Every structure is written in structure tokens, then in C-alpha cells.
Coordinates of C-alpha atoms in Angstrom, one line a residue:
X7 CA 87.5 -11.1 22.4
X8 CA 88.3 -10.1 26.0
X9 CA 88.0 -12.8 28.8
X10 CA 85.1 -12.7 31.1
X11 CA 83.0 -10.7 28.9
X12 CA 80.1 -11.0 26.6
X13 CA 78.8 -9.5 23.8
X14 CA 75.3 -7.9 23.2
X15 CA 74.5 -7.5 19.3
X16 CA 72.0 -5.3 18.5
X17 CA 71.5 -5.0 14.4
X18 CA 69.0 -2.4 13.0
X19 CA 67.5 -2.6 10.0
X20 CA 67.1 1.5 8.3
X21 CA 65.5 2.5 5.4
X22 CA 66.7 5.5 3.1
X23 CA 65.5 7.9 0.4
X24 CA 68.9 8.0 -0.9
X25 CA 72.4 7.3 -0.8
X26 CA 73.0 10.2 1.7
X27 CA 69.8 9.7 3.6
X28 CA 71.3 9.1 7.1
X29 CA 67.6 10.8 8.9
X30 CA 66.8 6.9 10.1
X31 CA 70.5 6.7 11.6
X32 CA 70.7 10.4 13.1
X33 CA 67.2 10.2 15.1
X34 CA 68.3 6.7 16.6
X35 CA 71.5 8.5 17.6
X36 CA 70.0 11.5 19.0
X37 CA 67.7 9.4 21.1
X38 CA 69.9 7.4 22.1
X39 CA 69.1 4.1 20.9
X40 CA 72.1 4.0 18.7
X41 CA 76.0 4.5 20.3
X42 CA 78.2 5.4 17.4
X43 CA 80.9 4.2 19.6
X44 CA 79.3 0.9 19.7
X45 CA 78.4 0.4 16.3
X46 CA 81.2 -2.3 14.3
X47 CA 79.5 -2.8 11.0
X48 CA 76.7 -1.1 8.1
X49 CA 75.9 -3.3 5.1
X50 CA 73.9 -1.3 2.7
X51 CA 71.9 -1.7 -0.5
X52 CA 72.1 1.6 -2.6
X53 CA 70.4 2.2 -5.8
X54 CA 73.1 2.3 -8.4
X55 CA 73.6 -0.2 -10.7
X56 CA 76.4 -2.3 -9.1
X57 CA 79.0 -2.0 -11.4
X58 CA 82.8 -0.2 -11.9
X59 CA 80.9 3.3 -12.2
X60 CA 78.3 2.9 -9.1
X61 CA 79.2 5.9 -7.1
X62 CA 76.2 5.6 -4.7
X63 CA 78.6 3.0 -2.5
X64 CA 81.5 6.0 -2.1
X65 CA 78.5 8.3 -1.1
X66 CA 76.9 6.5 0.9
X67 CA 80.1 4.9 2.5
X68 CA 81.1 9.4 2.7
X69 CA 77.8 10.0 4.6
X70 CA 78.2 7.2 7.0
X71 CA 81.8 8.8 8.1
X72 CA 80.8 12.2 8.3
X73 CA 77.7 10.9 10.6
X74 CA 80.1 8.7 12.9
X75 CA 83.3 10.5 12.9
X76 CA 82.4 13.0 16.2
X77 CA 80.7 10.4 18.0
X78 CA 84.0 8.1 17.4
X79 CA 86.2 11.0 17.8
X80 CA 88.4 10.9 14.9
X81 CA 88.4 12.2 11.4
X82 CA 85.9 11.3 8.4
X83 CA 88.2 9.6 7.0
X84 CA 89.4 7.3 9.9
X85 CA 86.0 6.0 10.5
X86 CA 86.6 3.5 8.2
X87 CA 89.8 2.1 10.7
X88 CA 87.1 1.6 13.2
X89 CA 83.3 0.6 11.4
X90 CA 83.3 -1.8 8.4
X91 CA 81.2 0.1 6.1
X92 CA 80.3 -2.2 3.3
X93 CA 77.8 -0.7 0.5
X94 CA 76.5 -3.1 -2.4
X95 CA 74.8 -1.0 -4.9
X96 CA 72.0 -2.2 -6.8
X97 CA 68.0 -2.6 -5.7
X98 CA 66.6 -3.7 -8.7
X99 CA 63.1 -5.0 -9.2
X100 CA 61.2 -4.5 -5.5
X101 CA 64.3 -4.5 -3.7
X102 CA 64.5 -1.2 -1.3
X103 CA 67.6 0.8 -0.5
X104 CA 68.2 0.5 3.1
X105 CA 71.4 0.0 5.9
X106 CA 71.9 -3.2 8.1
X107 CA 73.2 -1.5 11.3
X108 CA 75.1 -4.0 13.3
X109 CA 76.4 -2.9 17.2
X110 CA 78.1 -4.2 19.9
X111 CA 78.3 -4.2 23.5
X112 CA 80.6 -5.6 26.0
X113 CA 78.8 -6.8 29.3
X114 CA 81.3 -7.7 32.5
X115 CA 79.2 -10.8 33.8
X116 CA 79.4 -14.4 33.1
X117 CA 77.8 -16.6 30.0
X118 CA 73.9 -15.5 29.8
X119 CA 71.7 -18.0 31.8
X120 CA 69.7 -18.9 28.1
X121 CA 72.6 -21.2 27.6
X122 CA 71.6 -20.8 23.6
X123 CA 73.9 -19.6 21.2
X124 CA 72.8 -16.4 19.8
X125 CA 74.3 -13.8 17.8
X126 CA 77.8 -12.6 17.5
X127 CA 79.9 -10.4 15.3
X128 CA 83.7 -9.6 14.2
X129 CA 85.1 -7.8 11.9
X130 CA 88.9 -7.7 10.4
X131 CA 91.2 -6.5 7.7
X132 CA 93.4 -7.3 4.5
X133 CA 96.3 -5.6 4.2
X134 CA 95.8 -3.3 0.7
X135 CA 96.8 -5.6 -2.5
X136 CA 98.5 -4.3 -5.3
X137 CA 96.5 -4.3 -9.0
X138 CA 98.3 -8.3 -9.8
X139 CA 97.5 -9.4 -6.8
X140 CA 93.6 -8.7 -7.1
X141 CA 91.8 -12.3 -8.4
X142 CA 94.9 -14.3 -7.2
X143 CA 96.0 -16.5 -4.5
X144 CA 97.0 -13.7 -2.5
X145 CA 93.9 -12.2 -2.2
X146 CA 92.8 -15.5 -1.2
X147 CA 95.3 -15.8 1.4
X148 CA 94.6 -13.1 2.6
X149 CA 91.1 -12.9 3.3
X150 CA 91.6 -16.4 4.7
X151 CA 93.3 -14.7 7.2
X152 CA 91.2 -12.2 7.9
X153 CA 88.2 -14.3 8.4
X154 CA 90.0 -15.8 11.0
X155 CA 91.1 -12.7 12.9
X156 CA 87.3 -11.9 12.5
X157 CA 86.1 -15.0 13.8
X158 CA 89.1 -14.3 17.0
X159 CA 86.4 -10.8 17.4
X160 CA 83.5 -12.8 17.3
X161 CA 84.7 -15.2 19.9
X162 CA 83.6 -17.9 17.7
X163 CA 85.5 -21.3 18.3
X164 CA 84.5 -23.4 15.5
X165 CA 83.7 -22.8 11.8
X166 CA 80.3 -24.5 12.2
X167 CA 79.1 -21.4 14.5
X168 CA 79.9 -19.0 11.6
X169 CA 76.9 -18.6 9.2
X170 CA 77.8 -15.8 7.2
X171 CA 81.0 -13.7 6.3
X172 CA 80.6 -10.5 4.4
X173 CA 83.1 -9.1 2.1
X174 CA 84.1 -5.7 0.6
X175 CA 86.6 -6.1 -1.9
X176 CA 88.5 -3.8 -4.4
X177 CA 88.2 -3.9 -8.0
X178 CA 90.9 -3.0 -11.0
X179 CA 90.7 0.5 -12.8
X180 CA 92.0 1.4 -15.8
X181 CA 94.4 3.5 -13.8
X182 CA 95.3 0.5 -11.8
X183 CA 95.9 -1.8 -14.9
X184 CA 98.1 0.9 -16.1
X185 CA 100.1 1.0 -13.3
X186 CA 100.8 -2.2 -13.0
X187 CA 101.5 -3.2 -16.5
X188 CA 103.9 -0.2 -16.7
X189 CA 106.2 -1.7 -13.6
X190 CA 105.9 -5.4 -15.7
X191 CA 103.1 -6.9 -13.8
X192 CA 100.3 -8.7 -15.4
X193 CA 96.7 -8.4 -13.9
X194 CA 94.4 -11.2 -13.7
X195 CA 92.3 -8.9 -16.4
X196 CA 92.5 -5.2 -18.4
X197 CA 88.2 -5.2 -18.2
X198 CA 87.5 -3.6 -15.0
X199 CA 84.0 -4.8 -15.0
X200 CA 85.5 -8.2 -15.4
X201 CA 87.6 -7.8 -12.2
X202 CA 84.6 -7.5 -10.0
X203 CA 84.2 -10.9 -10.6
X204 CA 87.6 -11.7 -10.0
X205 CA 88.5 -10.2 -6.7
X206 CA 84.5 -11.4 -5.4
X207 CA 85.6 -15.0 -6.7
X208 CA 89.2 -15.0 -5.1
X209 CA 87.7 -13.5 -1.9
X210 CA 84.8 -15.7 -1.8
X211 CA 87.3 -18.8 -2.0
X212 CA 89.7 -17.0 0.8
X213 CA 86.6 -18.1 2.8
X214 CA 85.7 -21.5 1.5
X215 CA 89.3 -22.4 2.8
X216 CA 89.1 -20.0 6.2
X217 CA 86.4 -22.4 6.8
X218 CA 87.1 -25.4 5.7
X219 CA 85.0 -25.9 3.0
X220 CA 87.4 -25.8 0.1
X221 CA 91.1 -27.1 0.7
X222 CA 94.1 -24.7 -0.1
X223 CA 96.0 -26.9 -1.8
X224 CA 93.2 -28.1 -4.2
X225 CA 93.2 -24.5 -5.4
X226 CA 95.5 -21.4 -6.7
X227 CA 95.5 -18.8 -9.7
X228 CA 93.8 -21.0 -12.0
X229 CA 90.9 -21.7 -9.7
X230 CA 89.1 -18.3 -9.5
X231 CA 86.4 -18.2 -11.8
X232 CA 86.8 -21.5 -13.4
X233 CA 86.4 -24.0 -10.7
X234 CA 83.1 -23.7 -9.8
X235 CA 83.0 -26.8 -7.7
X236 CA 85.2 -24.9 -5.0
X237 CA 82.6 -22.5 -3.3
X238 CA 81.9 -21.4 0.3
X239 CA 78.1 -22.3 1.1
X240 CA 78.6 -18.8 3.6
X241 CA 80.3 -15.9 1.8
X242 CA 79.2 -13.1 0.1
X243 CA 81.5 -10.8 -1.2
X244 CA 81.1 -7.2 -2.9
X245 CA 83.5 -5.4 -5.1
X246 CA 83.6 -1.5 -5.3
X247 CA 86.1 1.4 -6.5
X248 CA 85.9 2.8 -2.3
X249 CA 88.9 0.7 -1.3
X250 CA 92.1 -1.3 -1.6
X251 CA 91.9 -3.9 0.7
X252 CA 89.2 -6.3 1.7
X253 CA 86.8 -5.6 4.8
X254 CA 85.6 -8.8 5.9
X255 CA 82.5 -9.0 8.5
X256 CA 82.2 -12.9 10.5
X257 CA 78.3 -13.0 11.3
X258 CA 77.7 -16.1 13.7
X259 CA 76.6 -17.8 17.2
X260 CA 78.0 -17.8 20.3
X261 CA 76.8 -18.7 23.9
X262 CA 79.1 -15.9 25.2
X263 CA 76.2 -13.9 23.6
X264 CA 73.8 -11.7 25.0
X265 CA 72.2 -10.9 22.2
X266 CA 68.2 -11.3 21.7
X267 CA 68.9 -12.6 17.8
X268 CA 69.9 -15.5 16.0
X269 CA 71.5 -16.1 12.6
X270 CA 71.2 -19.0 10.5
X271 CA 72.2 -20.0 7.0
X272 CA 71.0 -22.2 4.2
X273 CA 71.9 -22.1 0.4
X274 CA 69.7 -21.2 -2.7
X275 CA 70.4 -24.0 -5.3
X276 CA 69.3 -22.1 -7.8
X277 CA 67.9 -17.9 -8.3
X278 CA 64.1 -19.5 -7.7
X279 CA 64.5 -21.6 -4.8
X280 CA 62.4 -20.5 -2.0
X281 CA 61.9 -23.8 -0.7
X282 CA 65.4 -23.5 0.9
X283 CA 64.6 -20.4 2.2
X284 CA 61.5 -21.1 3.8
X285 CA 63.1 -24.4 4.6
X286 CA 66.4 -22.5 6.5
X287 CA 63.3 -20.3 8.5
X288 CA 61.2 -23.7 9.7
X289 CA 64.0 -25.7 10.7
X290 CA 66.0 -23.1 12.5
X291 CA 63.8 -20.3 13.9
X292 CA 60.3 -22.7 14.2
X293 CA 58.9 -20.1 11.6
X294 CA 56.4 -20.9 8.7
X295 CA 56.7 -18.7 5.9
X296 CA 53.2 -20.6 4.5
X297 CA 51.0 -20.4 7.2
X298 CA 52.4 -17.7 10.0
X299 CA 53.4 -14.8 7.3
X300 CA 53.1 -12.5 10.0
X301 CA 55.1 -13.8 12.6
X302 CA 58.0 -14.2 9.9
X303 CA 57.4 -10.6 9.0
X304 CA 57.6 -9.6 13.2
X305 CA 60.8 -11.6 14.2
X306 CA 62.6 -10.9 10.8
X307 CA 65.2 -8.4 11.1
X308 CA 67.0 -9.3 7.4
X309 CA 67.9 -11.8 5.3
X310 CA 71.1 -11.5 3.6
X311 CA 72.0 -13.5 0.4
X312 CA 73.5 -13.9 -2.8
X313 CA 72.2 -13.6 -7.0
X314 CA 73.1 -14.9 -9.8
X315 CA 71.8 -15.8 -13.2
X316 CA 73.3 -19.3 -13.7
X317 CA 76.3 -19.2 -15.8
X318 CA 75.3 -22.0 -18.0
X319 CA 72.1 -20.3 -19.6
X320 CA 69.6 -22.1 -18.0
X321 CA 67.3 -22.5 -14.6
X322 CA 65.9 -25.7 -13.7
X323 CA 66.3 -26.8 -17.8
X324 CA 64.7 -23.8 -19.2
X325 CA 66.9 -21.3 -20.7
X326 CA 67.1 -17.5 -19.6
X327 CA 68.3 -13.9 -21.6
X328 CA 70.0 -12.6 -18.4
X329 CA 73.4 -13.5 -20.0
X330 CA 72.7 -12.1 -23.5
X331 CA 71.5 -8.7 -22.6
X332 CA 73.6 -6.4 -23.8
X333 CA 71.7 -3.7 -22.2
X334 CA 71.3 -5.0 -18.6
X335 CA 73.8 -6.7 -17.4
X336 CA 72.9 -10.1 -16.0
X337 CA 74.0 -9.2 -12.1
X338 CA 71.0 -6.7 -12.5
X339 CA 68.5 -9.3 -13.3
X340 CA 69.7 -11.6 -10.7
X341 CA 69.1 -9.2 -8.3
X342 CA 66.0 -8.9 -8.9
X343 CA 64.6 -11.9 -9.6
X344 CA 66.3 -13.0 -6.2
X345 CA 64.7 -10.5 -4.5
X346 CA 61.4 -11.1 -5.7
X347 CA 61.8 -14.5 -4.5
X348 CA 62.5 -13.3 -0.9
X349 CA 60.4 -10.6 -0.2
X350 CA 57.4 -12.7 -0.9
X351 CA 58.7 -14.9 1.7
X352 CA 59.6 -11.9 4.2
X353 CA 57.1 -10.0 4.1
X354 CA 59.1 -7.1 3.2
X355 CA 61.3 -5.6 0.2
X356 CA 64.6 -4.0 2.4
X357 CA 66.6 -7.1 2.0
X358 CA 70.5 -7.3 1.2
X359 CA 70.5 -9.5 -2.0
X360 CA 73.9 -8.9 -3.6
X361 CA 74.8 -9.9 -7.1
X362 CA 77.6 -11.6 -8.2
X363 CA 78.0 -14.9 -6.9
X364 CA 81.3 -16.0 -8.4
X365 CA 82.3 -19.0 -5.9
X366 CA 79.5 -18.1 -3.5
X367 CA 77.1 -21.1 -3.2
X368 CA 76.8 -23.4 -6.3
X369 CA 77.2 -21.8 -9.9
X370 CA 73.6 -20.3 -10.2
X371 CA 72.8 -20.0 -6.5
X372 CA 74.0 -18.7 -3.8
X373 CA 74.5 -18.6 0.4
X374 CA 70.8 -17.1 2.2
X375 CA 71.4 -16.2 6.1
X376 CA 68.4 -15.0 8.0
X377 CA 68.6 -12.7 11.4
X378 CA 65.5 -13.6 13.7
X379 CA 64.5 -12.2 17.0
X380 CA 64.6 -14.8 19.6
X381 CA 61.3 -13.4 21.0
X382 CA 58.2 -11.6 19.4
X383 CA 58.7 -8.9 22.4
X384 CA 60.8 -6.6 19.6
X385 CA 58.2 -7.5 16.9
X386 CA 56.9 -4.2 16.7
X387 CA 60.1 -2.2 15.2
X388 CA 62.4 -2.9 12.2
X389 CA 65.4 -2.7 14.5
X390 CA 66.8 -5.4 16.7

């Protein structure tokens, strides 16, 4: 971040009939609302099924760059260089597809007179990993260090201010496996769907030791998805065929901020646990999900969180199918019983609830961040 500057964050929340469905986006652009040059990140929910073969992230990621690319002035396919675009298909259950828009604007003038922290956003890079290297210690390396040239973006100081980190992550292809076990390299896996778990676990613990929560030399190789005491209580990480590299997106506070929103984070113990939830909205915003339902439903602009059916069968000591269905895979059911869970407590059903939780909050939970307007003036509109 530049010196004697501030930030203004601005984060929209759009809803969609499809993939492709960019009509929300184009008429806050043509009114001027929306400044594709200021725009740093979209997190979307499509309606695919999540897995190796959910195409609805590459289109929806494709409709996103041919949107931006004039107002950015570069090519479709250099948009990415410039906007993390990070799609996590799957809106199962009452979950709605939608886009998290989040912007940024530089303001020449000193700390705001508030003297609060508020919202604050940086994004950052991997470098692009070759197919062994996917599930390993260097992809944890390297998103560690990536979340901190993301927090550098944010201006965030401390690890304490950052309250959620979004990751995009690339999965193994049968095409992938091949190549690598034709130059004598071993992947972490030959399942592709198995990967996904993989690279989110190995990304998710890139995090845990960007931010302290996980030491790097308490964990290597053998770590990722079999130590599931080493988590990070604030990642969330998605894996998709769109990419090579990892995308990483640093959501936190700042008082360098201008920003009218907040962001706090709390930690789902299990995939039923609203009491954290509601919990994580009381102590941090003053909001009762209980008794004010409509003032959570005015100052909520998202909340963002993780699903997963717990891996050891059971939630709370009663056991659950989600891991035997050999028909649905068990992320799918997460998803929505997660989202269930939330949208009774927001008020609304466009929430980013992404599945796979592999070293993302305890084994069976998983991280919850909320975005809140400071003030009720916004209160009427979905954006920020």
C-alpha cells in the first residue's frame, strides 16, 4: 500500500440467473456505481456441482473477463493479471447463485477521523505449481507467501486484523497426472476428485502458518489431509480446473480505512452451529440475530464460510449418510445443510458457503466471516 493514502472498500453483493448472468454487474457499471478499474476481487457461488467437471466456475470466471477487459484496457484474458476472480460452484439446498463484488479506492488524505478499524482488502499470487507439487509443502510455501504479499496490499500490520483469506487453487487432471508421471514424478494422488482436497488442504495450511496459527516446522507432506489438528480458524480455499496457481484474497481491518464496513470472523464447531454465528454477529457488530432479524438482514452485506460433513461420521454423537452416498457426494450435502443453517440467521439465501473444509476450521466445521455496514444509512440496497 502506498504511503499517505487510504483505502475505501466498497463490496457488492449481485445476484444472477446464471453463470453468464453479468445484467446486475453491467447496469452498476453503466451507472456508474461500479469502476471496473477499481474493482480487485469477485467471489462467486455458481450452480454446478463443485467438483473436477463443474464448468460453471470457467464460465462464469469467462464472463467476468469479457465484462471487465475494456473498462481495464487489456485483453480477456489478462483480466485475470489484474481482478482475482474466484468462482466456487455449488448452491445446493436454499443457497442462491450470486457474486461478492469487492472494490477499491485510493483517497490522498490522512487516517479517517472514525479512528475504527474498518474494512480492507489485498490480493496476491502463487507462482503456477507443477502437477507433484499440488497437495505438498510447496504449495504451502507458497501460499504462505502470498498471504503475506496480500496482507503488504491490504496494509494490514498484524495477523490479528486479518479475518478471512480466500483461496482459488488448482486441482490435478488426468492429463496432469500423466504428465507428470511420464517425466518420473509422483503426484500426491491419480483421483482428481481426490486432489481437490489436496491442493484446498495444502493451501488452507499455507495460511494457518502465514498467520501464525499452525507452525511450519510442525508440518510437511505428510500433514495435508491427515493432521487435522493443524487448521487455520480463517481460510477458505476452493479448487477448480480454471487455473495453475493459487489466487489468494486477504479480507481484514485497518484504520487506514475509509470504508463504511466491517469484517469479522468466528468458527463453526460443527455443520449446525449457529450459536457461533449468531454469537460472531452480537459480539462484534452489536446485532441480534434472535430478536432484531431485520436489522441483521439491513446491515448484512454477506457472510462467507466454510462446509463440511464431519469426517468421522457423526454430528454432535449422532451419525450422518453424507459420507456413504454414493450418489451425492458429501461436499454437496454440506453445503447445504450449512447454508440452511445461515440463511435462517441472515435473512437471506445469496451467501458464499463453500464446501470442502480440508484444514479449514476443526475437522467437521469450518471458519464463518460476516461483512456488516457500519451504519443502517446503506440498509436499503444489497450492495455496500
Amino acid at each position: 500500500m502506498s504511503g499517505g493514502r487510504i483505502q475505501e472498500v466498497r463490496v457488492w453483493r449481485i445476484p444472477c440467473s446464471g453463470p453468464g448472468d453479468l445484467r446486475g454487474a453491467r447496469a452498476l457499471i453503466d451507472a456508474g456505481e461500479l469502476v471496473p478499474s477499481e474493482i480487485v476481487a469477485v467471489m462467486g457461488k455458481t450452480e454446478g456441482n463443485g467438483c473436477v467437471n463443474d464448468f460453471t466456475r470457467e464460465y462464469a470466471s469467462a464472463a467476468w473477463c469479457q465484462l471487465l477487459a475494456g473498462g481495464l484496457g487489456c485483453t480477456p484474458e489478462a483480466v485475470h493479471r489484474q481482478v482475482a476472480l474466484v468462482m466456487s460452484g455449488g448452491t445446493e439446498g436454499v443457497l442462491s447463485p450470486h457474486f461478492t463484488v469487492f472494490a477499491r479506492r485510493w483517497r490522498d488524505e490522512a487516517v479517517p477521523a472514525h479512528g475504527e478499524k474498518r474494512l480492507v482488502v489485498g490480493v496476491a499470487h502463487t507462482r503456477d505449481f507443477l502437477p507433484e507439487e499440488m497437495g505438498r509443502a510447496a504449495q504451502i510455501d507458497a501460499t504462505a507467501e502470498a498471504v503475506a504479499a496480500a496482507m503488504r496490499d491490504a496494509g494490514i500490520d498484524g495477523t490479528h486484523d486479518v479475518h478471512f483469506v480466500q483461496v482459488k487453487c488448482p486441482l490435478l487432471t488426468s492429463a496432469k497426472v500423466a504428465a507428470a508421471l511420464a517425466r518420473g514424478a509422483a503426484p500426491v494422488t491419480h483421483d482428481s476428485y481426490e486432489s481437490m482436497g489436496y491442493s484446498r488442504g495444502a493451501s488452507a495450511l499455507g495460511v494457518a502458518v502465514a498467520l501464525g496459527e499452525v507452525a511450519r516446522a510442525d508440518i510437511g507432506d505428510a500433514s495435508v489431509m491427515a493432521d487435522w489438528s493443524a487448521y487455520s480458524a480463517r481460510a477458505s480455499a476452493s479448487a477448480g480446473i480454471e487455473l495453475e496457481g493459487n489466487v489468494v484474497i486477504v479480507l481484514g481491518e485497518a484504520r487506514a480505512s475509509a470504508s463504511a464496513l466491517r469484517i469479522a470472523h468466528g468458527v463453526m464447531r460443527d455443520a449446525i452451529d449457529g450459536h457461533s454465528v449468531r454469537a460472531l454477529l452480537r459480539d462484534a457488530f452489536g446485532l441480534d440475530a434472535e430478536r432484531d432479524a431485520q436489522a441483521v438482514s439491513r446491515r448484512l452485506v454477506n457472510l462467507l464460510a466454510k462446509a463440511e460433513a464431519s469426517p468421522d461420521g457423526r454430528v454432535r454423537g449422532e451419525r450422518h449418510t453424507m459420507l456413504n452416498d454414493s450418489d451425492i457426494h458429501a461436499t454437496r450435502h454440506a453445503r447445504a445443510v450449512v447454508g440452511g443453517v445461515l440463511a435462517s440467521l441472515a435473512g437471506h439465501t445469496a451467501l458464499y458457503v463453500s464446501g470442502g473444509a480440508e484444514h479449514q476450521g476443526p475437522a467437521g466445521g469450518g471458519p464463518v466471516a460476516a461483512i456488516v455496514r457500519v451504519e443502517d444509512a446503506h440498509a436499503s440496497s444489497p450492495s455496500s
